[in-house]
Coordinates of C-alpha atoms in Angstrom, one line a residue:
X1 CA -9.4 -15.3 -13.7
X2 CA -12.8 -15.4 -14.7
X3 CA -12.5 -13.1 -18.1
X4 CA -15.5 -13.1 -20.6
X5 CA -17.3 -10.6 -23.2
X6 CA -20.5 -9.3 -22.6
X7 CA -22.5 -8.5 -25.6
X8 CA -26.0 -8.4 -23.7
X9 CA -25.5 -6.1 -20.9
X10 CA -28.2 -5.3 -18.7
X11 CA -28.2 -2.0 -17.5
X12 CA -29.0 -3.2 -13.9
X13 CA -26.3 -4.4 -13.3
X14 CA -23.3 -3.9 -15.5
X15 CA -21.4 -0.6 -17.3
X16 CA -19.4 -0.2 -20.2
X17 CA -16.9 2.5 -20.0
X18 CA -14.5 3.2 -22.6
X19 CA -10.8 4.1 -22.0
X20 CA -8.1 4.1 -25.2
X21 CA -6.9 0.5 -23.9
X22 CA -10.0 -0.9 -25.0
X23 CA -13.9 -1.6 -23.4
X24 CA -14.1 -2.6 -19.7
X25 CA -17.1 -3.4 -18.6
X26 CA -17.7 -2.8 -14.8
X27 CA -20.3 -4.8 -12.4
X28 CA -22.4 -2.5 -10.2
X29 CA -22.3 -4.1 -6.6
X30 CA -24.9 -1.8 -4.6
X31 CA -23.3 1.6 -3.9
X32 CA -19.8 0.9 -6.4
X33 CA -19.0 -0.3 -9.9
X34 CA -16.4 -2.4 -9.7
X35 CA -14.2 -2.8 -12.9
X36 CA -12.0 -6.3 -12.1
X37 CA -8.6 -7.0 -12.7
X38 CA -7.9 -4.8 -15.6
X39 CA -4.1 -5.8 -17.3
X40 CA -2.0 -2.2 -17.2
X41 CA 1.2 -4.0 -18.5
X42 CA 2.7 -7.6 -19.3
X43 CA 6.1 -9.0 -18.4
X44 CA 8.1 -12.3 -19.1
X45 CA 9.6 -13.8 -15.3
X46 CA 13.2 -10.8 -14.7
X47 CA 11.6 -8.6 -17.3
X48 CA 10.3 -4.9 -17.6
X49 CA 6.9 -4.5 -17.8
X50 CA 5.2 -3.7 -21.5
X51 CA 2.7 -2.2 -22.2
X52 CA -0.7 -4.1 -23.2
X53 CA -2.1 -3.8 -26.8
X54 CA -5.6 -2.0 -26.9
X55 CA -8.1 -4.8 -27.0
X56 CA -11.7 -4.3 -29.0
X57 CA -14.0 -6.7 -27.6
X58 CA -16.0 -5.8 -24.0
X59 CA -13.3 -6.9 -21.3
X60 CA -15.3 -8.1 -18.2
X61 CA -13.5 -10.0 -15.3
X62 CA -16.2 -11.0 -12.4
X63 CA -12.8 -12.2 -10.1
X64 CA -10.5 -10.1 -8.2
X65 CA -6.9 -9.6 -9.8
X66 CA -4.4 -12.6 -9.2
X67 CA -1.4 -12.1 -6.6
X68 CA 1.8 -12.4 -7.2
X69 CA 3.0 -15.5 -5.8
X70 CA 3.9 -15.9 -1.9
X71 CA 3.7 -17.8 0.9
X72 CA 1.1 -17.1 4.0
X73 CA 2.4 -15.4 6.9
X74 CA 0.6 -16.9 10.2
X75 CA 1.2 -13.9 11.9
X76 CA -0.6 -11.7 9.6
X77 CA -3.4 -14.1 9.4
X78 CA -3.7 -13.5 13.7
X79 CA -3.7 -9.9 13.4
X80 CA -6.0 -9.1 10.6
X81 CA -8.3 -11.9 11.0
X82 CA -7.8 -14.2 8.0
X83 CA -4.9 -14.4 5.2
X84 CA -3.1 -11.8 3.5
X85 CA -5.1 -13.2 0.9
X86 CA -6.9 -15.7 -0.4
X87 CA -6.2 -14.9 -4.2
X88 CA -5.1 -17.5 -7.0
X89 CA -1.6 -16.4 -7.1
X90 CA -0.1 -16.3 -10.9
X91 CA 3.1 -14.4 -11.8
X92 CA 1.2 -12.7 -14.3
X93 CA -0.5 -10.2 -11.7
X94 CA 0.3 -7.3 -13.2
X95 CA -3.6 -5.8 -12.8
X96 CA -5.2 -3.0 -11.2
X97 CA -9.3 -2.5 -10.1
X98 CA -11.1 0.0 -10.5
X99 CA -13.9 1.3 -7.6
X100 CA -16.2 3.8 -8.1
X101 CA -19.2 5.2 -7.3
X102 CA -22.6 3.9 -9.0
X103 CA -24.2 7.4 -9.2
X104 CA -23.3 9.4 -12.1
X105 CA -21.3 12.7 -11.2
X106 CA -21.5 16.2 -13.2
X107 CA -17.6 16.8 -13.0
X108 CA -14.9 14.1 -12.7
X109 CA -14.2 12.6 -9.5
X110 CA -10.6 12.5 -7.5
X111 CA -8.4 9.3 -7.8
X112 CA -6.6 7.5 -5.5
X113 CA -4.4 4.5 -7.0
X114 CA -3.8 2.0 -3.6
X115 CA -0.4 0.6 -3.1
X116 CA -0.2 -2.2 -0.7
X117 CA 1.6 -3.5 2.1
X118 CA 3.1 -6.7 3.1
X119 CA 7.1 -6.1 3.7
X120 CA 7.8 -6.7 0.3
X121 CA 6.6 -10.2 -0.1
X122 CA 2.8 -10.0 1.0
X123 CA -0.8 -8.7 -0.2
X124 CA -2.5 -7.5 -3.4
X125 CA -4.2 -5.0 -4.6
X126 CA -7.7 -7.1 -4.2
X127 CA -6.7 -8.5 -1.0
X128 CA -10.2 -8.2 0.5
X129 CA -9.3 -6.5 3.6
X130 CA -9.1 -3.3 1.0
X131 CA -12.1 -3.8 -0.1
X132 CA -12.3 0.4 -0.9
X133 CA -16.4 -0.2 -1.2
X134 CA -17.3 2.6 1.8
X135 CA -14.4 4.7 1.4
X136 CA -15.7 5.1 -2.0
X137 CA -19.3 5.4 -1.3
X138 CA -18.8 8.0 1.8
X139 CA -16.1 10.2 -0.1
X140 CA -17.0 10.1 -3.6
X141 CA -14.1 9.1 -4.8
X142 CA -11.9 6.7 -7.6
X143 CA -10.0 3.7 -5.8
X144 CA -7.5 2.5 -8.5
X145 CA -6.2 -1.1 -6.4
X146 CA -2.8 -2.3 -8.2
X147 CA -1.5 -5.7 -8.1
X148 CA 2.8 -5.9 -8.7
X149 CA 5.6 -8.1 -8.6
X150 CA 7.1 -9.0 -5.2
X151 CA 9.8 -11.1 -3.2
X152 CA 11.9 -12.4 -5.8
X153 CA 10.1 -11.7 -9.0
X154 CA 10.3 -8.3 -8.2
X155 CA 12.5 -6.3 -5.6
X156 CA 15.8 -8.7 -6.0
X157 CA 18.0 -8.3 -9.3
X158 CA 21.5 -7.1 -9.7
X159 CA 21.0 -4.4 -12.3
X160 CA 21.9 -6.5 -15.0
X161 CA 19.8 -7.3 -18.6
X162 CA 18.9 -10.5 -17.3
X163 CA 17.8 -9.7 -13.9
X164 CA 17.0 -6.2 -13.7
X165 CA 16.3 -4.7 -10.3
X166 CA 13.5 -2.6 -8.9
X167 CA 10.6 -4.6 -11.4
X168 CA 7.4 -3.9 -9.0
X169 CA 8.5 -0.5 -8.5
X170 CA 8.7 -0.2 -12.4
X171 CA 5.1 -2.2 -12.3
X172 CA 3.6 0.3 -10.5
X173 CA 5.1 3.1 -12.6
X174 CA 3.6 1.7 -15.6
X175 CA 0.1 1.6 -13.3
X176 CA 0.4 4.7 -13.0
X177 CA 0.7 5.3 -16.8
X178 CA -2.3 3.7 -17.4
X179 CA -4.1 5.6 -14.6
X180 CA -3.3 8.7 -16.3
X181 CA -4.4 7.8 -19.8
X182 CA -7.4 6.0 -19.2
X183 CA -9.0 7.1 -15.5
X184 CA -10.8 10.1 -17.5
X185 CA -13.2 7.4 -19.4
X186 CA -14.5 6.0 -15.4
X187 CA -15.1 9.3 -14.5
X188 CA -11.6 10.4 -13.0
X189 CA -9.5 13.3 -13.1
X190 CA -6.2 12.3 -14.3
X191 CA -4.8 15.9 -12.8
X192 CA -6.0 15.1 -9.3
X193 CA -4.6 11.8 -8.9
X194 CA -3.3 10.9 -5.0
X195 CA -0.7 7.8 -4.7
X196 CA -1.7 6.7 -1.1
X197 CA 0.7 3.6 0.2
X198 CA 0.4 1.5 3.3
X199 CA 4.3 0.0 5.2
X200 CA 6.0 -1.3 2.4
X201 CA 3.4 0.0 -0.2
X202 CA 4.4 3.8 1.7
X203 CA 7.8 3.2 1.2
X204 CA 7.3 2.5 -2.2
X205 CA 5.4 5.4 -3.4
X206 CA 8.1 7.7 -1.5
X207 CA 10.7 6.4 -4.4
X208 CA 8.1 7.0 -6.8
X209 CA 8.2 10.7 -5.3
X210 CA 12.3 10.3 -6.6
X211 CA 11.5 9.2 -9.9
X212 CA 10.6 12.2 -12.4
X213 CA 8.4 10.3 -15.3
X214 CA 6.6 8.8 -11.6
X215 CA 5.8 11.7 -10.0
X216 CA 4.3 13.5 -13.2
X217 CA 1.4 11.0 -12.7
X218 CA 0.4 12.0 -9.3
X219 CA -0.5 15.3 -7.9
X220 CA -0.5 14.1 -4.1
X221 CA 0.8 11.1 -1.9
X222 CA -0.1 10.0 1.4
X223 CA 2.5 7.4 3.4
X224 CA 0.9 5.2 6.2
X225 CA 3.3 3.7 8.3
X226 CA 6.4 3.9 5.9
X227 CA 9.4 2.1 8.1
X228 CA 11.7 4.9 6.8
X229 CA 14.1 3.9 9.7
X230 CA 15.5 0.9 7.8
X231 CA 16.2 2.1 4.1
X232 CA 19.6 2.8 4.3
X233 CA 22.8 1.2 4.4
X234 CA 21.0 -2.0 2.4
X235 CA 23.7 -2.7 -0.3
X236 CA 25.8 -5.7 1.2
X237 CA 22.9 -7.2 2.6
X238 CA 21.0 -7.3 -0.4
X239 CA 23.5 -8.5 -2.3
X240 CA 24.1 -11.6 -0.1
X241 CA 20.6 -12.2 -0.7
X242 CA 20.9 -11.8 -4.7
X243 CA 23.9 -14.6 -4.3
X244 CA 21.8 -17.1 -3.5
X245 CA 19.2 -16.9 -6.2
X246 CA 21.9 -15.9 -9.2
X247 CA 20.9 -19.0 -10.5
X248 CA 17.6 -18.4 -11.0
X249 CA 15.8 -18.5 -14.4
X250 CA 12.6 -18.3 -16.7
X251 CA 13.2 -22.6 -15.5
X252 CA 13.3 -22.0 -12.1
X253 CA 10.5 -23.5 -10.2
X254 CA 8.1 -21.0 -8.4
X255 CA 7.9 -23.8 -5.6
X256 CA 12.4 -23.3 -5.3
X257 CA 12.3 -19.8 -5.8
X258 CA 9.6 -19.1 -2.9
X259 CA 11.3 -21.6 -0.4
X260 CA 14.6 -19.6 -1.2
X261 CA 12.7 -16.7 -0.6
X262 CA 11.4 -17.7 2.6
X263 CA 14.4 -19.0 3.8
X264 CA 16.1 -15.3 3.2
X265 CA 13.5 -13.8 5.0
X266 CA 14.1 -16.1 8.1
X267 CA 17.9 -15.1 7.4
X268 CA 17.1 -11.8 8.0
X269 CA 17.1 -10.6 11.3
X270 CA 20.6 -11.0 11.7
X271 CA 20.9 -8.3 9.8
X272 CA 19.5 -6.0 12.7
X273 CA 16.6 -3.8 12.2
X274 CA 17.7 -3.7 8.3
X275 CA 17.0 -7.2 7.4
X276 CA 13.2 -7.5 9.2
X277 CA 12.2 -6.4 6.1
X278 CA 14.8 -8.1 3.5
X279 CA 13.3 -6.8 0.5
X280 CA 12.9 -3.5 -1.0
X281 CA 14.0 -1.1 -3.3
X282 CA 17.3 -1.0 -4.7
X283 CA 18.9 2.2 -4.8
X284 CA 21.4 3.2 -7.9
X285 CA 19.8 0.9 -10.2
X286 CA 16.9 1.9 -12.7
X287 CA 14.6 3.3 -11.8
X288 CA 16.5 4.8 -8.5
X289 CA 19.3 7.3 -7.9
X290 CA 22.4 5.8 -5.8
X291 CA 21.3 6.0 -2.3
X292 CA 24.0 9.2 -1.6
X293 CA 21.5 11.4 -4.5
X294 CA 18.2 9.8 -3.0
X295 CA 17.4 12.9 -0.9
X296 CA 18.3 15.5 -3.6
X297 CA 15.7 13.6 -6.1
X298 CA 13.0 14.1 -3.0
X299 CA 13.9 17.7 -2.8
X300 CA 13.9 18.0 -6.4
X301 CA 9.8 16.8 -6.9
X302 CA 8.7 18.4 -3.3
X303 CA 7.0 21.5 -4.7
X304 CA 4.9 19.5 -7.2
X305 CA 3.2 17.1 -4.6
X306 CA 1.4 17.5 -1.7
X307 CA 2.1 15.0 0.8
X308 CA 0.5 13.8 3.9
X309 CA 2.3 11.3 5.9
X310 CA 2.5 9.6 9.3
X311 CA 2.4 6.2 11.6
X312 CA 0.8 4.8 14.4
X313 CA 1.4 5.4 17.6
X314 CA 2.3 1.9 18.9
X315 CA 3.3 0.6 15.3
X316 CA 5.8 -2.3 16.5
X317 CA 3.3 -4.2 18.9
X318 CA 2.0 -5.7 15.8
X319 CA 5.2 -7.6 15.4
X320 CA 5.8 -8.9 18.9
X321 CA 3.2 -12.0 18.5
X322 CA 6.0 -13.0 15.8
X323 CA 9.1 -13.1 18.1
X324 CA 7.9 -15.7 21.0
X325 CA 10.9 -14.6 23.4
X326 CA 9.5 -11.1 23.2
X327 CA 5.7 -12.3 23.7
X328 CA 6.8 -14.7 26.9
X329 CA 8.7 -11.6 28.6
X330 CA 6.0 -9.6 28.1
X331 CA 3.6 -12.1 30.6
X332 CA 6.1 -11.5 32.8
X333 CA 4.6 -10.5 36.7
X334 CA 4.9 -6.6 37.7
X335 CA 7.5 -5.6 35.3
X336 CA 6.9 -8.1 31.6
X337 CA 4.4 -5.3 30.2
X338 CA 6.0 -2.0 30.4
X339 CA 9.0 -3.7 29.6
X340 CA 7.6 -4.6 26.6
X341 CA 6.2 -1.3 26.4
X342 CA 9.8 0.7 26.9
X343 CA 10.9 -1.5 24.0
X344 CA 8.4 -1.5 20.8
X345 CA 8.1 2.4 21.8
X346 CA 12.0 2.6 21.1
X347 CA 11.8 0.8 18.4
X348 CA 8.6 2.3 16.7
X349 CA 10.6 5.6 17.7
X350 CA 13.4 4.5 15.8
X351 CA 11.8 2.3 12.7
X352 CA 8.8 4.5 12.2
X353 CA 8.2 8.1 13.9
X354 CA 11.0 9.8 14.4
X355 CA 12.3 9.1 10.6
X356 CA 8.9 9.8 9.8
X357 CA 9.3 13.1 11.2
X358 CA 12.5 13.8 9.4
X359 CA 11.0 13.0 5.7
X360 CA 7.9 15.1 6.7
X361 CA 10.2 17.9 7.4
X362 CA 12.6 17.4 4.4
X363 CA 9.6 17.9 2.2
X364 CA 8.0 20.9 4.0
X365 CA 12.3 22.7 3.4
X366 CA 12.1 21.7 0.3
X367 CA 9.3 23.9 -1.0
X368 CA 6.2 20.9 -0.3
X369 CA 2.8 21.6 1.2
X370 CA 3.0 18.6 4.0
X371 CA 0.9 17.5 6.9
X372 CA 2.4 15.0 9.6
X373 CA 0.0 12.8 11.4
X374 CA 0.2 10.2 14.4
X375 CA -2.7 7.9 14.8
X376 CA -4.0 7.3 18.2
X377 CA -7.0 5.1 17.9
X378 CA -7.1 1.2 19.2
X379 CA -9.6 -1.0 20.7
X380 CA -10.6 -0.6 24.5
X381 CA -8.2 -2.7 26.3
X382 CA -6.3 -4.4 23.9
X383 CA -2.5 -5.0 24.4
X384 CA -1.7 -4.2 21.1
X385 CA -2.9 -0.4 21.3
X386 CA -2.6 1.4 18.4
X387 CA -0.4 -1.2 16.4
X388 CA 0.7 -1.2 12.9
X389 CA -2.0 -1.3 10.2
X390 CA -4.7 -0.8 12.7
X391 CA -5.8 2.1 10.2
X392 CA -7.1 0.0 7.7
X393 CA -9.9 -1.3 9.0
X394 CA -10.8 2.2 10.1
X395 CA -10.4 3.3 6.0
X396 CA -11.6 -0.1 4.8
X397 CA -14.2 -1.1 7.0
X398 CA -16.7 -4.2 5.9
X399 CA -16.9 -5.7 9.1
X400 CA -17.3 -9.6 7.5
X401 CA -13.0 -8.7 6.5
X402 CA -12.4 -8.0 9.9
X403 CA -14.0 -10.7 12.1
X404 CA -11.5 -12.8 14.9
X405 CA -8.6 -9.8 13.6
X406 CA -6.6 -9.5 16.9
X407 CA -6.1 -6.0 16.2
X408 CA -9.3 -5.4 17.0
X409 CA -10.2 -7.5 19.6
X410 CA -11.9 -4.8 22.5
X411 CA -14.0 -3.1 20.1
X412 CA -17.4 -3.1 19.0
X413 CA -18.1 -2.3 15.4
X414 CA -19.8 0.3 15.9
X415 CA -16.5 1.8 17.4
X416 CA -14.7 0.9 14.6
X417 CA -16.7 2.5 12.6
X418 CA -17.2 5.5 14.6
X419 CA -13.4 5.6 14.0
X420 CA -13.2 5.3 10.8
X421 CA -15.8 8.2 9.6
X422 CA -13.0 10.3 10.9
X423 CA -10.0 9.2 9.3
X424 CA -11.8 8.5 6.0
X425 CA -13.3 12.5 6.0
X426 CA -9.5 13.4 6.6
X427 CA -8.1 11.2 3.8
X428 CA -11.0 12.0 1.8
X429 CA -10.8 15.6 2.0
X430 CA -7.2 15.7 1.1
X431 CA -7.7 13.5 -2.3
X432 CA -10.1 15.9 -3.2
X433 CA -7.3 18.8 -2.3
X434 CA -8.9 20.2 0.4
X435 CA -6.6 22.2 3.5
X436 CA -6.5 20.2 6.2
X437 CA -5.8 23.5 8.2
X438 CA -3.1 23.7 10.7
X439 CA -4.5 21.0 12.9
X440 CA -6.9 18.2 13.4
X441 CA -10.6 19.6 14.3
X442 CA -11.3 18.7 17.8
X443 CA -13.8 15.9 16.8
X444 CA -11.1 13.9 15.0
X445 CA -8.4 14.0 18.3
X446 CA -9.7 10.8 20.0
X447 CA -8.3 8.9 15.9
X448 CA -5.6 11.2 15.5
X449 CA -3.0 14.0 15.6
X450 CA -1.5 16.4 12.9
X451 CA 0.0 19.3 12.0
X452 CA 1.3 21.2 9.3
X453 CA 4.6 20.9 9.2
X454 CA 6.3 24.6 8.1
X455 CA 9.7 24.9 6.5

């Protein structure tokens, strides 16, 4: 990570801001300042994250944050047109990025602090399909990207002092910390800060919703494509999966531990639905009720956050390229395709939307301002329709990210972008706390559906 103080700053194209953790200085790139790879906490391998001592001299990183180490998934690669990233991976990733606009604004600007995707074991927060550059620009608004542990170093412990469970969710707890004492010196409002989380990154913001000291950081969340349908009943499996890694110490290679890994996540599927996402959160260990009071904690925090979730409308296509029975039956003559098509639509029903539905209407009972969306939007002929993550090119969209991406094969760029002026007005009016009204405006129907859901 290319870290370095900058004593002659040139107005042109670097800015100084200063928060209580010390001098950052940010690099203006055209319509953003970007502020690199900024350390929010620190943490020895099985360890809860600390909290970094203020630094005094000019901190100025010209690289994106590190991953957390992982191995490439060749199926992701296909879909969004290049790796889940390219990042050097190091295990100490525990940084976040800050975008923001390059024009100076009279009154501080809304927040949103990214949580990405990946099942558990994928992504970062600098993962440059995210690039946040035009969302920023168009909306005028703060992207806060966070990098956290994953896989093994961070969503696989037994509860004990020497492996602790839950440690990226309590990463990106401690983010959120941070956010809220230091966003005011970019120009953010720490009161009007929106956690917004993509598949697994969704599903983890909706435990930060269940954690008190969590949801005092964020005024709003919105949950893209959270597979809500296979959180539960986790416990035996999980264990299972901790058994073969008990061994596992600050000694351990990262080269055994991610082959482990790997193999667990093959092991997976026979599991059912369950284990096609192995990892996750870990219910009745800090910093999580037991899964029996998980529903009571949501309940508890409704009132205080406004919540705007949804999924896609054919979210499970993405994954059929990964299952090669599934993709030959589906070239079947006559009947292969709307088999196909009976099938992910079950299963997206079962994994994605109809769960999705439930926790949208938990939340509205519960005394929370919610809106429940369904996105419609794919490109012209492709098989793949409206597939999972096929929103984030429309909210992230620098086209060089997105060439040879399978989801979007059919389009023009132009229609991607067409697309995504809608969906990033929606999102952006809700960070700046904005009614959505009852229902989408006409203009926006062709991208999406949704409602307010009433209790």
């Amino acid at each position: 990570m290319g870290t370095r103080a900058r004593d002659d700053e040139e107005a042109t194209d670097l800015r100084t801001f200063h928060p209580s953790c010390g001098p950052v200085v940010g690099v203006v790139d055209g319509p953003v300042v970007r502020a690199w790879a900024i350390p929010y906490a620190h943490a020895d391998r099985f360890a809860a994250p600390e909290r970094v001592a203020p630094w005094t001299a000019p901190l100025c990183n010209d690289e994106p944050a590190p991953a957390c180490p992982q191995l490439p998934s060749p199926l992701v690669a296909a879909m969004l047109g290049g790796p889940p990233t390219a990042l050097v991976a190091d295990e100490d990733c525990q940084r976040l990025t800050i975008t923001r606009p390059s024009v100076e604004n009279d009154s501080p600007l809304p927040v949103m602090v990214w949580v990405h995707g990946g099942s558990y074991v994928l992504g970062a927060g600098d993962e440059p399909h995210h690039d946040p550059t035009v969302l920023v620009a168009e909306q005028n608004v703060i992207v806060v990207a966070v990098t956290f542990r994953l896989g093994v170093l961070g969503f696989l412990g037994d509860g004990s002092a020497q492996r602790p469970a839950n440690l990226g969710l309590l990463d990106l707890i401690a983010a959120l910390d941070w956010v809220h004492e230091n966003i005011e010196a970019f120009g953010g409002d720490p009161g009007q800060v929106t956690c917004v989380g993509q598949s697994a990154g969704a599903d983890a913001v909706s435990h930060l919703m269940a954690v008190p000291n969590a949801t005092r950081r964020f005024r709003r969340a919105i949950l893209q494509s959270a597979p809500f349908g296979i959180r539960w009943n986790r416990s035996a499996m999980v264990s299972g999966m901790f058994a073969h890694t008990a061994g596992f110490d600050a000694h351990t290679s990262l080269r055994d531990m991610l082959a482990t890994q790997q193999k667990l996540i093959v092991d997976g599927p026979r599991h059912g639905l369950t284990g096609a996402m192995p990892f996750g959160v870990q219910y009745g260990m800090e910093p999580l009720p037991a899964e029996s009071d998980v529903e009571e904690a949501w309940a508890a925090t409704a009132s205080d956050i406004d919540l705007l979730v949804g999924c896609n409308r054919d979210e499970i296509e993405f994954f059929v390229p990964g299952v090669p029975i599934a993709e030959t039956a589906s070239h079947f003559p006559v009947l292969g395709r709307p088999i196909r098509r009976v099938v992910t639509s079950a299963i997206t029903r079962k994994v994605y939307s109809a769960p999705t539905a439930d926790f949208a209407r938990k939340h509205a009972a519960a005394g929370g301002n919610v809106v429940d969306y369904r996105l419609h939007w794919h490109a012209p002929g492709n098989p793949l329709g409206a597939a999972h993550c096929i929103e984030l090119p429309l909210l992230f969209g620098i086209e060089e990210q997105w060439e040879g991406a399978q989801l979007l094969q059919g389009a023009t760029w132009e229609q991607v972008e067409e697309a995504g002026r809608v969906l990033r007005d929606i999102w952006g009016r809700f960070l700046r706390g904005v009614d959505l009204g009852e229902r989408e405006p006409r203009e926006a129907r062709s991208v999406l559906r949704y409602r307010r859901v009433s209790a």
